[in-house]
Every structure is written in C-alpha cells, then in structure tokens.
Amino acid sequence: MRDVTDETFSQLLELSKTVPFLLDMWAPWCAPCRQLGPILEKAVQQAGGRVALAKVNVDESPAIGQAFRVQSIPAVFLLMNGQPAPLFNGRLARFVRAGSHQQGHRVGAKGRCHGSR
C-alpha cells in the first residue's frame, strides 16, 4: 500500500505503466472509507502482485480529488498504463462493503461532511 500526495501523484502515474493501481480516495472522518480500506487491502493482497493499492487522503491532498472531480467518498479509481478509469464512489461503495448499509459522504470545503447522498 502506498500513500499518495499531490506532490507524489505523477510518480504513481508512471508506476501504473508497469502495474495497475487501485486508487482509494478517502478521508479519516469518513466511516465508509474506513470500512472499505481493509476490504481493498485484502483484495489487493489476494491478487498476488497483479495489482497494487494507493491511497489519497483528500483532506491532505485536495488537488488530486479536484482533478478527478471527486464529489463523494470513498471514491476508487483504476490507474493503468498511466491513465485513470473510475470504478465506483460513494453510493456504490456500500455494495462492496460486506454487511454495511451506510452510504458515501459528499466532500465539502475544509473536509466537512455534507451527509449521506
């Protein structure tokens, strides 16, 4: 697992040319994000090196979230061959989390939660 910041994101794009990355956009205050994180980590571990995981704290690295037009977290993208592709966000993430019925949260100014979508 690799933590990515606004400053290191270009390096991740380069790495994605050799191994695909799941890019997990999250925030510490987001309960659905904290639930999804271990699920993604386990899935990547089970992939046996065929895919890697990178995490972006959208509060600490807002430029990445803005560039990806993230409006709801958790938001997960696939980075492959230096190109991003959206996988799911907010509402859809709840279907990935086993046994959870919580929805994602919209990202607001200064990291405030705007409630469930």
XYZ file of C-alpha atoms in Angstrom:
117
model
C 0.000 0.000 0.000
C 1.303 3.407 -0.951
C 0.171 6.775 0.392
C -0.003 9.349 -2.389
C 0.074 13.127 -2.092
C -0.331 15.981 -4.539
C 3.473 16.014 -4.803
C 3.922 12.261 -5.484
C 0.964 11.618 -7.766
C 2.968 11.919 -11.003
C 5.242 9.114 -9.753
C 2.173 6.916 -9.251
C 1.049 7.540 -12.835
C 4.453 6.367 -14.041
C 4.348 3.264 -11.828
C 0.892 2.434 -13.183
C 2.513 1.804 -16.556
C 4.080 -1.358 -15.110
C 1.460 -2.462 -12.562
C -2.196 -1.377 -12.296
C -3.148 0.511 -9.135
C -6.411 0.788 -7.283
C -6.553 4.419 -6.178
C -8.614 4.819 -2.999
C -9.669 8.406 -2.268
C -10.666 8.685 1.366
C -10.646 10.869 4.486
C -10.110 9.874 8.139
C -13.505 11.259 9.215
C -15.366 9.144 6.608
C -16.697 5.955 8.239
C -17.494 4.209 4.926
C -13.918 4.960 3.819
C -12.512 3.340 6.948
C -14.694 0.277 6.315
C -13.734 -0.017 2.652
C -9.974 0.356 3.192
C -9.350 -3.107 4.701
C -11.523 -4.726 2.020
C -9.438 -3.146 -0.745
C -6.216 -4.102 1.046
C -7.335 -7.730 1.267
C -8.396 -7.813 -2.398
C -5.032 -6.424 -3.494
C -3.197 -8.916 -1.290
C -5.203 -11.773 -2.811
C -4.302 -10.523 -6.310
C -0.728 -11.582 -5.594
C 1.075 -8.603 -7.101
C -1.075 -8.263 -10.224
C -2.462 -5.000 -8.828
C -1.302 -2.550 -6.157
C -3.121 -0.147 -3.843
C -2.577 3.580 -3.456
C -4.476 5.812 -1.035
C -5.114 9.558 -1.234
C -6.330 11.454 1.814
C -8.489 14.062 0.042
C -8.224 16.452 3.004
C -4.415 16.480 2.849
C -4.138 16.286 -0.962
C -7.124 18.186 -2.347
C -5.631 18.788 -5.801
C -5.900 15.098 -6.698
C -9.533 14.905 -5.626
C -10.293 18.062 -7.590
C -8.507 16.763 -10.683
C -10.585 13.576 -10.536
C -13.733 15.634 -9.806
C -14.413 13.607 -6.676
C -17.699 14.710 -5.124
C -18.353 11.695 -2.938
C -16.026 9.483 -0.940
C -14.978 6.799 -0.805
C -14.051 7.017 -4.481
C -11.997 4.297 -6.137
C -10.275 4.549 -9.499
C -8.135 2.183 -11.529
C -4.831 3.585 -12.780
C -3.417 1.540 -15.633
C -0.879 2.480 -18.300
C -0.754 5.983 -16.838
C -4.494 6.513 -17.357
C -7.268 6.698 -14.746
C -10.643 4.996 -15.007
C -13.398 5.388 -12.384
C -14.523 2.203 -10.636
C -17.013 3.376 -8.010
C -17.707 6.057 -5.432
C -19.933 6.954 -2.503
C -23.210 5.145 -3.081
C -21.756 2.220 -4.993
C -19.037 1.638 -2.412
C -21.677 0.463 0.030
C -22.288 -2.597 -2.159
C -18.617 -3.500 -1.883
C -18.577 -3.326 1.908
C -19.904 -6.597 3.240
C -22.817 -6.135 5.606
C -22.791 -2.344 5.505
C -25.749 -0.197 4.561
C -24.010 3.154 5.006
C -23.658 5.441 2.038
C -20.729 7.581 0.988
C -20.394 11.199 2.006
C -20.027 14.253 -0.178
C -16.759 16.101 0.178
C -17.135 19.696 1.267
C -14.963 22.689 1.921
C -12.448 22.152 4.716
C -13.234 18.442 4.839
C -16.716 18.845 6.223
C -19.186 16.068 5.697
C -22.359 17.105 3.940
C -24.249 13.988 4.962
C -25.279 10.896 3.088
C -26.132 11.119 -0.550
